[in-house]
Coordinates of C-alpha atoms and ligand atoms in Angstrom, one line a residue:
X13 CA -86.8 -21.8 -56.7
X14 CA -87.9 -19.2 -54.1
X15 CA -91.3 -17.7 -55.1
X16 CA -92.6 -14.5 -53.5
X17 CA -89.2 -13.9 -51.9
X18 CA -87.4 -10.6 -51.7
X19 CA -83.7 -10.7 -50.8
X20 CA -82.5 -7.8 -48.6
X21 CA -78.7 -7.6 -48.7
X22 CA -77.0 -5.2 -46.2
X23 CA -74.1 -3.2 -47.5
X24 CA -74.5 0.2 -45.9
X25 CA -72.1 -0.1 -43.0
X26 CA -68.9 1.9 -42.5
X27 CA -66.6 -1.1 -42.7
X28 CA -64.3 0.6 -40.1
X29 CA -62.2 -2.5 -39.5
X30 CA -61.1 -2.5 -43.2
X31 CA -59.3 0.9 -42.5
X32 CA -59.8 1.9 -46.1
X33 CA -61.1 4.7 -48.3
X34 CA -62.8 2.0 -50.5
X35 CA -66.2 0.9 -49.2
X36 CA -65.8 -2.6 -47.7
X37 CA -68.2 -4.4 -50.1
X38 CA -66.1 -3.1 -53.1
X39 CA -62.9 -4.8 -52.0
X40 CA -62.0 -7.5 -54.4
X41 CA -62.4 -11.3 -53.8
X42 CA -61.2 -13.5 -56.7
X43 CA -61.3 -10.4 -58.9
X44 CA -64.8 -9.2 -58.1
X45 CA -66.1 -6.7 -55.5
X46 CA -67.4 -8.6 -52.4
X47 CA -71.0 -7.4 -53.1
X48 CA -71.1 -9.3 -56.4
X49 CA -71.3 -12.6 -54.6
X50 CA -74.2 -12.1 -52.3
X51 CA -76.3 -10.6 -55.1
X52 CA -75.3 -13.5 -57.3
X53 CA -76.3 -16.0 -54.5
X54 CA -79.7 -14.3 -54.1
X55 CA -80.4 -14.7 -57.8
X56 CA -79.1 -18.2 -57.8
X57 CA -81.5 -19.0 -55.0
X58 CA -84.3 -17.8 -57.2
X59 CA -85.4 -14.7 -55.3
X60 CA -87.7 -12.7 -57.5
X61 CA -86.4 -9.3 -56.2
X62 CA -83.1 -8.3 -54.6
X63 CA -82.7 -5.1 -52.6
X64 CA -79.2 -4.0 -51.8
X65 CA -79.1 -1.6 -48.9
X66 CA -76.4 1.1 -49.4
X67 CA -75.3 4.1 -47.4
X68 CA -71.6 4.6 -46.8
X69 CA -69.9 4.9 -50.3
X70 CA -73.3 4.7 -51.8
X71 CA -72.5 6.2 -55.3
X72 CA -69.7 3.8 -56.0
X73 CA -71.7 0.7 -54.8
X74 CA -74.8 1.8 -56.8
X75 CA -72.6 2.3 -59.9
X76 CA -71.2 -1.2 -59.6
X77 CA -74.7 -2.7 -59.0
X78 CA -76.1 -0.8 -61.9
X79 CA -73.3 -1.7 -64.3
X80 CA -73.3 -5.4 -63.4
X81 CA -76.9 -6.2 -62.6
X82 CA -78.8 -3.2 -64.0
X83 CA -80.1 -5.1 -67.0
X84 CA -81.4 -7.9 -64.9
X85 CA -84.4 -5.8 -63.7
X86 CA -84.6 -7.7 -60.4
X87 CA -81.9 -5.9 -58.5
X88 CA -82.5 -2.6 -56.9
X89 CA -80.8 -0.5 -54.2
X90 CA -82.3 1.3 -51.2
X91 CA -80.6 3.9 -49.0
X92 CA -79.9 3.7 -45.3
X93 CA -79.4 7.4 -44.4
X94 CA -77.2 6.8 -41.4
X95 CA -75.4 3.6 -40.3
X96 CA -77.6 3.0 -37.2
X97 CA -77.1 -0.8 -37.3
X98 CA -78.1 -3.9 -39.2
X99 CA -81.8 -3.7 -38.0
X100 CA -82.1 -0.1 -39.2
X101 CA -80.5 -1.1 -42.5
X102 CA -82.9 -4.0 -42.9
X103 CA -85.8 -1.6 -42.2
X104 CA -84.9 0.7 -45.1
X105 CA -84.7 -2.4 -47.4
X106 CA -88.0 -3.9 -46.3
X107 CA -89.7 -0.5 -46.5
X108 CA -89.4 -0.8 -50.3
X109 CA -91.6 -3.9 -50.3
X110 CA -95.1 -2.7 -50.8
X111 CA -97.0 -5.8 -49.7
X112 CA -97.1 -8.0 -46.5
X113 CA -97.4 -11.4 -48.2
X114 CA -94.5 -13.7 -48.9
X115 CA -91.2 -13.6 -47.2
X116 CA -87.9 -11.9 -47.1
X117 CA -84.4 -13.3 -47.0
X118 CA -82.0 -11.1 -45.2
X119 CA -78.2 -11.5 -45.3
X120 CA -75.0 -9.5 -45.2
X121 CA -73.1 -8.1 -48.1
X122 CA -69.8 -9.0 -46.5
X123 CA -70.3 -12.8 -46.5
X124 CA -69.3 -13.7 -50.1
X125 CA -68.8 -17.5 -49.9
X126 CA -72.4 -18.5 -49.2
X127 CA -74.3 -19.9 -52.1
X128 CA -77.9 -20.0 -53.4
X129 CA -78.3 -23.4 -51.8
X130 CA -77.3 -22.2 -48.4
X131 CA -80.1 -19.6 -48.6
X132 CA -82.6 -22.0 -50.1
X133 CA -82.0 -24.5 -47.3
X134 CA -83.1 -21.9 -44.7
X135 CA -86.1 -20.9 -46.7
X136 CA -87.1 -24.6 -47.0
X137 CA -86.9 -25.0 -43.2
X138 CA -89.4 -22.1 -42.8
X139 CA -91.7 -23.6 -45.4
X140 CA -91.6 -26.9 -43.5
X141 CA -92.8 -25.3 -40.3
X142 CA -96.0 -23.2 -40.9
X143 CA -96.1 -22.2 -37.2
X144 CA -92.7 -20.6 -37.3
X145 CA -92.3 -16.9 -38.3
X146 CA -88.5 -16.9 -38.8
X147 CA -85.8 -19.4 -39.8
X148 CA -82.1 -18.6 -39.3
X149 CA -78.9 -20.4 -40.3
X150 CA -76.7 -21.4 -37.4
X151 CA -73.1 -22.6 -37.4
X152 CA -71.1 -24.4 -34.7
X153 CA -67.3 -24.1 -34.5
X154 CA -64.7 -24.1 -31.7
X155 CA -63.8 -20.5 -31.9
X156 CA -66.8 -18.3 -32.9
X157 CA -65.1 -15.1 -31.6
X158 CA -66.6 -12.0 -33.1
X159 CA -69.9 -13.5 -34.1
X160 CA -73.3 -13.2 -32.5
X161 CA -74.1 -16.4 -30.4
X162 CA -77.2 -18.4 -30.5
X163 CA -78.8 -18.5 -27.0
X164 CA -81.1 -21.5 -26.4
X165 CA -83.3 -22.4 -23.5
X166 CA -83.1 -25.6 -21.4
X167 CA -85.2 -27.5 -23.9
X168 CA -83.0 -26.4 -26.8
X169 CA -85.3 -23.8 -28.4
X170 CA -83.7 -20.7 -29.8
X171 CA -84.3 -17.7 -27.5
X172 CA -82.1 -14.9 -28.8
X173 CA -78.9 -13.9 -30.6
X174 CA -76.4 -12.2 -28.4
X175 CA -73.6 -10.1 -30.0
X176 CA -69.9 -10.8 -28.9
X177 CA -69.8 -7.4 -27.2
X178 CA -73.0 -8.0 -25.3
X179 CA -72.0 -11.4 -23.9
X180 CA -72.3 -11.2 -20.1
X181 CA -71.4 -14.5 -18.5
X182 CA -68.7 -17.2 -19.0
X183 CA -71.5 -19.6 -19.9
X184 CA -72.6 -17.2 -22.7
X185 CA -69.0 -16.8 -23.8
X186 CA -68.6 -20.6 -24.0
X187 CA -71.5 -20.9 -26.6
X188 CA -70.1 -22.4 -29.7
X189 CA -73.2 -22.0 -31.9
X190 CA -73.1 -18.7 -33.8
X191 CA -75.1 -16.6 -36.2
X192 CA -73.8 -16.5 -39.8
X193 CA -76.5 -14.1 -40.8
X194 CA -79.1 -15.7 -43.1
X195 CA -82.6 -14.9 -41.9
X196 CA -85.8 -15.9 -43.7
X197 CA -88.9 -14.3 -42.3
X198 CA -92.5 -14.0 -43.1
X199 CA -93.0 -10.4 -44.2
X200 CA -95.8 -9.4 -41.8
X201 CA -93.8 -10.6 -38.8
X202 CA -90.7 -9.0 -40.1
X203 CA -92.2 -5.5 -40.5
X204 CA -93.6 -5.7 -36.9
X205 CA -90.3 -7.0 -35.5
X206 CA -88.2 -4.3 -37.2
X207 CA -90.4 -1.5 -35.9
X208 CA -90.0 -2.8 -32.4
X209 CA -86.1 -2.6 -32.3
X210 CA -84.4 -0.5 -29.6
X211 CA -80.7 0.4 -29.6
X212 CA -80.1 -0.8 -26.1
X213 CA -76.8 -2.7 -26.5
X214 CA -73.1 -2.2 -26.2
X215 CA -72.9 -0.4 -29.6
X216 CA -76.0 1.6 -29.3
X217 CA -77.3 0.3 -32.6
X218 CA -80.5 -1.2 -34.0
X219 CA -79.6 -4.9 -34.2
X220 CA -81.3 -7.1 -36.8
X221 CA -80.5 -10.0 -34.5
X222 CA -83.1 -8.7 -32.0
X223 CA -85.9 -9.9 -34.3
X224 CA -85.2 -13.3 -32.8
X225 CA -86.0 -12.3 -29.2
X226 CA -88.9 -10.3 -30.4
X227 CA -90.4 -13.5 -31.9
X228 CA -89.6 -15.8 -29.0
X229 CA -90.8 -13.3 -26.3
X230 CA -94.2 -13.3 -27.8
X231 CA -94.2 -17.0 -28.2
X232 CA -93.5 -17.3 -31.9
X233 CA -91.3 -20.1 -33.1
X234 CA -87.8 -19.5 -34.6
X235 CA -86.3 -22.4 -36.5
X236 CA -82.5 -22.9 -36.5
X237 CA -81.0 -24.4 -39.6
X238 CA -77.5 -26.0 -39.1
X239 CA -75.3 -24.6 -41.9
X240 CA -71.8 -25.0 -43.4
X241 CA -69.5 -22.9 -41.3
X242 CA -66.7 -22.8 -43.9
X243 CA -68.8 -20.7 -46.3
X244 CA -70.2 -18.3 -43.7
X245 CA -67.1 -16.3 -42.8
X246 CA -67.8 -12.6 -42.8
X247 CA -65.2 -10.1 -44.0
X248 CA -64.6 -7.4 -41.4
X249 CA -60.9 -6.8 -41.8
X250 CA -58.1 -7.4 -44.4
X251 CA -57.1 -10.7 -42.7
X252 CA -60.6 -12.1 -43.2
X253 CA -60.5 -10.7 -46.8
X254 CA -57.4 -12.7 -47.4
X255 CA -59.0 -15.9 -45.9
X256 CA -62.1 -15.5 -48.0
X257 CA -60.2 -14.7 -51.2
X258 CA -58.1 -17.8 -50.7
X259 CA -61.2 -19.9 -50.2
X260 CA -63.0 -18.5 -53.2
X261 CA -59.9 -19.1 -55.5
X262 CA -59.7 -22.6 -54.2
X263 CA -63.3 -23.2 -55.0
X264 CA -62.8 -21.8 -58.5
X265 CA -59.7 -23.9 -59.1
X266 CA -61.5 -27.0 -57.8
X267 CA -64.4 -26.4 -60.3
X268 CA -62.0 -26.2 -63.2
X269 CA -60.0 -29.2 -62.1
X270 CA -63.2 -31.2 -62.3
X271 CA -63.7 -30.0 -65.8
X272 CA -60.3 -31.4 -66.9
X273 CA -58.0 -28.5 -66.4
X274 CA -54.6 -28.9 -64.7
X275 CA -54.0 -26.0 -62.3
X276 CA -50.7 -26.1 -60.4
X277 CA -50.4 -24.8 -56.9
X278 CA -49.8 -21.1 -56.7
X279 CA -51.7 -20.3 -59.9
X280 CA -54.6 -17.9 -59.5
X281 CA -57.8 -18.2 -61.6
X282 CA -60.3 -15.5 -60.8
X283 CA -64.0 -15.5 -61.0
X284 CA -65.4 -15.2 -64.5
X285 CA -62.5 -16.8 -66.3
X286 CA -63.4 -19.7 -68.7
X287 CA -61.1 -22.6 -69.3
X288 CA -61.2 -25.4 -71.9
X289 CA -60.4 -29.1 -71.4
X290 CA -56.8 -30.1 -71.0
X291 CA -55.6 -26.6 -70.4
X292 CA -52.6 -26.4 -68.2
X293 CA -52.0 -23.4 -65.9
X294 CA -48.6 -23.5 -64.3
X295 CA -47.6 -22.0 -60.9
X296 CA -47.9 -18.2 -60.4
X297 CA -49.9 -17.6 -63.5
X298 CA -52.7 -15.2 -62.9
X299 CA -55.9 -15.2 -65.0
X300 CA -58.5 -12.5 -64.5
X301 CA -61.4 -10.6 -65.9
X302 CA -63.1 -12.1 -69.0
X303 CA -60.1 -14.2 -69.9
X304 CA -60.9 -17.5 -71.7
X305 CA -58.5 -20.2 -72.7
X306 CA -59.2 -22.8 -75.4
X307 CA -58.7 -26.5 -75.2
X308 CA -55.2 -27.9 -74.8
X309 CA -53.5 -24.5 -74.3
X310 CA -50.6 -24.1 -71.9
X311 CA -50.2 -21.0 -69.7
X312 CA -46.8 -21.3 -68.3
X313 CA -45.2 -20.0 -65.1
X314 CA -45.8 -16.4 -64.2
X315 CA -48.0 -15.3 -67.1
X316 CA -50.6 -12.6 -66.4
X317 CA -53.8 -12.7 -68.5
X318 CA -56.4 -9.9 -68.2
X319 CA -59.4 -10.1 -70.5
X320 CA -57.4 -12.3 -72.8
X321 CA -59.0 -14.6 -75.4
X322 CA -56.6 -17.4 -75.9
X323 CA -57.3 -20.0 -78.6
X324 CA -56.9 -23.8 -78.6
X325 CA -53.4 -25.3 -78.3
X326 CA -51.7 -21.9 -77.7
X327 CA -48.5 -21.9 -75.7
X328 CA -47.8 -19.0 -73.5
X329 CA -44.3 -19.4 -72.4
X330 CA -43.2 -18.1 -68.9
X331 CA -43.8 -14.5 -67.8
X332 CA -45.8 -13.3 -70.7
X333 CA -48.4 -10.6 -70.2
X334 CA -51.6 -10.5 -72.3
X335 CA -54.1 -7.7 -71.7
X336 CA -57.4 -7.1 -73.6
X337 CA -56.0 -9.1 -76.6
X338 CA -56.7 -12.2 -78.7
X339 CA -54.3 -15.0 -79.3
X340 CA -55.5 -17.4 -81.9
X341 CA -55.1 -21.2 -82.1
X342 CA -51.6 -22.8 -81.8
X343 CA -49.8 -19.5 -81.6
X344 CA -46.7 -19.4 -79.5
X345 CA -46.0 -16.5 -77.2
X346 CA -43.1 -15.7 -74.9
X347 CA -41.2 -16.1 -72.8
X348 CA -41.4 -12.5 -71.6
X349 CA -43.7 -11.2 -74.3
X350 CA -46.0 -8.2 -73.7
X351 CA -49.3 -8.1 -75.6
X352 CA -50.9 -4.8 -74.8
X353 CA -54.6 -4.0 -75.6
X354 CA -56.1 -4.7 -79.0
X355 CA -53.4 -7.1 -80.1
X356 CA -54.6 -9.9 -82.3
X357 CA -52.1 -12.7 -82.8
X358 CA -53.1 -15.0 -85.6
X359 CA -53.1 -18.8 -85.8
X360 CA -49.6 -20.4 -85.5
X361 CA -48.0 -17.0 -85.2
X362 CA -44.9 -16.6 -83.0
X363 CA -44.2 -13.7 -80.7
X364 CA -40.9 -14.2 -78.8
X365 CA -39.0 -12.7 -75.9
X366 CA -39.0 -9.0 -75.2
X367 CA -41.5 -8.3 -78.0
X368 CA -44.2 -5.7 -77.2
X369 CA -47.3 -5.4 -79.3
X370 CA -50.1 -2.8 -79.0
X371 CA -53.1 -2.6 -81.2
X372 CA -51.4 -4.8 -83.7
X373 CA -52.7 -7.6 -85.8
X374 CA -50.4 -10.4 -86.9
X375 CA -51.9 -12.8 -89.4
X376 CA -51.5 -16.5 -89.5
X377 CA -47.9 -17.8 -89.1
X378 CA -46.3 -14.3 -88.9
X379 CA -43.3 -14.2 -86.7
X380 CA -41.6 -11.6 -84.4
X381 CA -39.3 -13.7 -82.4
X382 CA -37.0 -11.3 -80.5
X383 CA -36.8 -7.8 -79.1
X384 CA -39.3 -5.6 -81.0
X385 CA -41.9 -2.9 -80.5
X386 CA -44.9 -3.4 -82.8
X387 CA -47.4 -0.6 -82.1
X388 CA -50.4 0.1 -84.4
X389 CA -49.3 -2.5 -86.9
X390 CA -51.0 -4.7 -89.4
X391 CA -48.8 -7.6 -90.2
X392 CA -49.6 -10.1 -93.0
X393 CA -49.6 -13.9 -92.9
X394 CA -46.1 -15.4 -92.9
X395 CA -44.3 -12.1 -92.5
X396 CA -41.1 -12.2 -90.5
X397 CA -40.2 -9.3 -88.3
X398 CA -36.5 -9.4 -87.4
X399 CA -34.9 -8.8 -84.0
X400 CA -34.8 -5.2 -82.8
X401 CA -37.5 -3.9 -85.2
X402 CA -39.4 -0.9 -84.1
X403 CA -42.7 0.4 -85.5
X404 CA -42.2 4.1 -84.9
X405 CA -46.0 4.8 -84.5
X406 CA -46.0 8.1 -82.6
X407 CA -44.9 11.5 -83.8
X408 CA -45.6 13.2 -80.5
X409 CA -49.1 14.1 -81.5
X410 CA -50.8 11.2 -83.3
X411 CA -50.5 7.4 -83.7
X412 CA -49.9 6.1 -87.2
X413 CA -50.2 2.6 -88.7
X414 CA -47.4 0.4 -90.1
X415 CA -48.5 -2.2 -92.6
X416 CA -46.3 -5.2 -93.5
X417 CA -47.6 -7.4 -96.4
X418 CA -48.0 -11.1 -96.6
X419 CA -44.6 -13.0 -96.5
X420 CA -42.6 -9.8 -96.3
X421 CA -39.3 -9.9 -94.5
X422 CA -38.2 -7.1 -92.2
X423 CA -34.5 -7.4 -91.4
X424 CA -33.2 -7.0 -87.9
X425 CA -32.8 -3.6 -86.4
X426 CA -35.1 -1.8 -88.8
X427 CA -37.3 1.1 -88.0
X428 CA -40.5 1.6 -89.8
X429 CA -41.6 5.2 -89.5
X430 CA -45.5 5.2 -89.7
X431 CA -47.6 5.8 -91.6
X432 CA -45.8 3.4 -93.9
X433 CA -46.6 0.3 -95.9
X434 CA -44.4 -2.6 -96.9
X435 CA -45.8 -4.6 -99.8
X436 CA -46.4 -8.3 -100.0
X437 CA -43.2 -10.3 -100.3
X438 CA -41.0 -7.2 -99.9
X439 CA -37.6 -7.4 -98.2
X440 CA -36.2 -4.8 -95.8
X441 CA -32.4 -4.9 -95.5
X442 CA -31.1 -5.1 -92.0
X443 CA -30.7 -1.8 -90.2
X444 CA -32.9 0.2 -92.6
X445 CA -35.0 3.1 -91.6
X446 CA -38.1 2.9 -93.7
X447 CA -39.8 6.2 -94.3
X448 CA -41.4 5.6 -97.7
X449 CA -43.8 2.9 -98.8
X450 CA -42.0 -0.2 -100.2
X451 CA -43.7 -1.8 -103.2
X452 CA -44.5 -5.5 -103.2
X453 CA -41.6 -7.7 -104.1
X454 CA -39.1 -4.8 -103.7
X455 CA -35.9 -4.6 -101.6
X456 CA -35.6 -1.6 -99.4
X457 CA -32.2 -0.8 -98.0
X458 CA -31.1 2.4 -96.4
X459 CA -27.8 2.4 -94.7
X460 CA -24.4 4.0 -95.0
X461 CA -22.1 2.2 -97.5
X462 CA -19.4 0.1 -95.8
X463 CA -15.7 0.8 -96.5
X464 CA -12.9 -1.7 -95.7
X465 CA -9.3 -0.3 -95.2
X466 CA -6.8 -3.1 -95.5
X467 CA -4.3 -3.4 -92.6
X468 CA -5.6 -0.3 -90.9
X469 CA -6.5 -2.0 -87.6
X470 CA -2.8 -2.9 -86.8
X471 CA -1.7 0.7 -87.7
X472 CA -4.4 2.1 -85.5
X473 CA -3.5 -0.1 -82.5
X474 CA 0.2 0.9 -82.8
X475 CA -0.7 4.6 -82.9
X476 CA -3.0 4.4 -79.9
X477 CA -0.5 2.4 -77.8
X478 CA 2.2 5.0 -78.5
X479 CA -0.1 7.8 -77.4
X480 CA -0.9 6.0 -74.1
X481 CA 2.9 5.5 -73.3
X482 CA 3.9 9.1 -74.0
X483 CA 1.0 10.2 -71.8
X484 CA 2.4 8.0 -68.9
X485 CA 6.0 9.4 -69.3
X486 CA 4.8 13.0 -68.9
X487 CA 3.0 12.2 -65.6
Ligands
LIG21 C1 -73.3 -9.3 -37.8 C2 -74.3 -9.8 -36.9 C3 -73.7 -11.0 -36.1 C4 -73.2 -12.0 -37.1 C5 -72.3 -11.5 -38.1 C6 -72.1 -12.5 -39.2 C7 -75.7 -7.9 -36.2 C8 -76.1 -7.0 -35.1 N1 -74.7 -8.8 -35.9 O1 -72.2 -8.8 -37.1 O2 -74.7 -11.5 -35.2 O3 -72.6 -13.1 -36.3 O4 -72.8 -10.3 -38.7 O5 -71.2 -12.1 -40.2 O6 -76.4 -8.0 -37.2 N2 -74.6 -2.8 -42.2 C9 -75.5 -1.8 -42.7 N3 -75.9 -0.8 -42.0 C10 -75.4 -0.6 -40.7 C11 -74.6 -1.6 -40.2 C12 -74.2 -2.6 -40.9 O7 -75.9 -1.9 -43.9 O8 -75.9 0.4 -40.1 C13 -74.2 -3.9 -43.1 C14 -72.7 -3.8 -43.3 O9 -72.3 -3.1 -44.5 C15 -72.3 -5.3 -43.4 C16 -73.4 -6.0 -42.7 O10 -74.5 -5.1 -42.5 O11 -72.3 -5.8 -44.8 C17 -73.0 -6.6 -41.3 O12 -72.5 -5.5 -40.5 P1 -71.2 -5.7 -39.6 O13 -70.9 -4.5 -38.9 O14 -70.1 -6.3 -40.3 O15 -71.8 -6.8 -38.5 P2 -71.0 -7.8 -37.7 O16 -70.3 -7.2 -36.6 O17 -70.1 -8.7 -38.6
LIG22 CA1 -69.5 -8.5 -40.7

């Protein structure tokens, strides 16, 4: 879309108002660091190069950029040595551009809701006016507190941007048109303008916004592009972070609803999650990371899915937790199941309440319906794991594997001490501690023999009662 355009995204500031040890642009919105979104928007707009200006918290931000956009080849970082203001930051980004032809789009790393289209609209306005050197987005709302205001002359031409702290008169304070911070400038002009900046303002900083008055003072035209205010909110503090997070999650939910997904109020679907048609997500479920959910699956109240791969027609009953795991088609999980990393639950398998799995595979139709710990297990198709079963996978030093064959039956309250294998179709008697392999088709039973003493209960009660009475008398 945007040829010969370099995006410069500013992300080197201190982010003081966040009051955090984490750099501002790494705070999460809909599950991703803030900075993800502006970079994504620049690429979506079709910029052929993206320079992210970093400084404060540089290593961590660079690491994120490298890990998430490193293979793209278009995204680079540049370093602002000291946080001397947005103008200075822009200069360090623009300095990496070796030529003077084409243009640059500059915007802020703390404005995550804007999209490629919002950027492209400003670029288009500059294209449409060859006599202009700069186009800027502008927004108009009733309460623009905190934002730079757009100052226009009597004939309505943009003259300058004045920061909140530099507003002088009531007339200036009453201006409702503000600067959301998308600038598209011809490169030659921009380089000149940036080298002219002076820090003579309330904050003693080099303001990027001063490129506007630089242009107008020498008679160059600046085009204002009316833009959507609701996507231009910047994140300066945690309250604004919450506002933007809410808006981003609402946008994501809206998208999936148009794709045939039912998402109840209060459910949270983060960026990057993929949902099939006729999926239902009930209230207070949270889906994050690379989670995907297949057609027709139901994710009931309070489930938490992180990097979960959930197949078609699966039912996750309330309050089940699935992390880094796979649940295949039509399986039924929960309520209150906990699938820990590397669990693979096969088609039509059942995992019931208070069952915890970790690095365990259950083949098609296997069942563990109640109260079990299944760690490092390989469970065959159709096997039944009784209530209270424990795979004793850890000897204090190493983890070992428990194998349960196809259609095997593990009676309730059994312990399988790994490494151990139960053969296909074998049967484990209730309450057995299995320490040796069980051959296919065998019954393993290991419990103390039961003895019945006829009439003993009555005799025992009489004796205990007498003991209690004689103790009372001697008090
Ligand atoms: C800025 C604009 C303001 C606009 C608002 C829109 C200026 C002077 N003001 O104000 O007109 O209405 O954004 O959201 O530009 N940064 C650096 N290096 C620095 C300082 C800041 O890289 O030395 C980065 C920050 O990391 C941040 C962005 O620039 O991502 C904006 O800085 P911030 O201090 O938040 O500016 P605002 O006060 O919001
Ligand atoms: Ca800001």
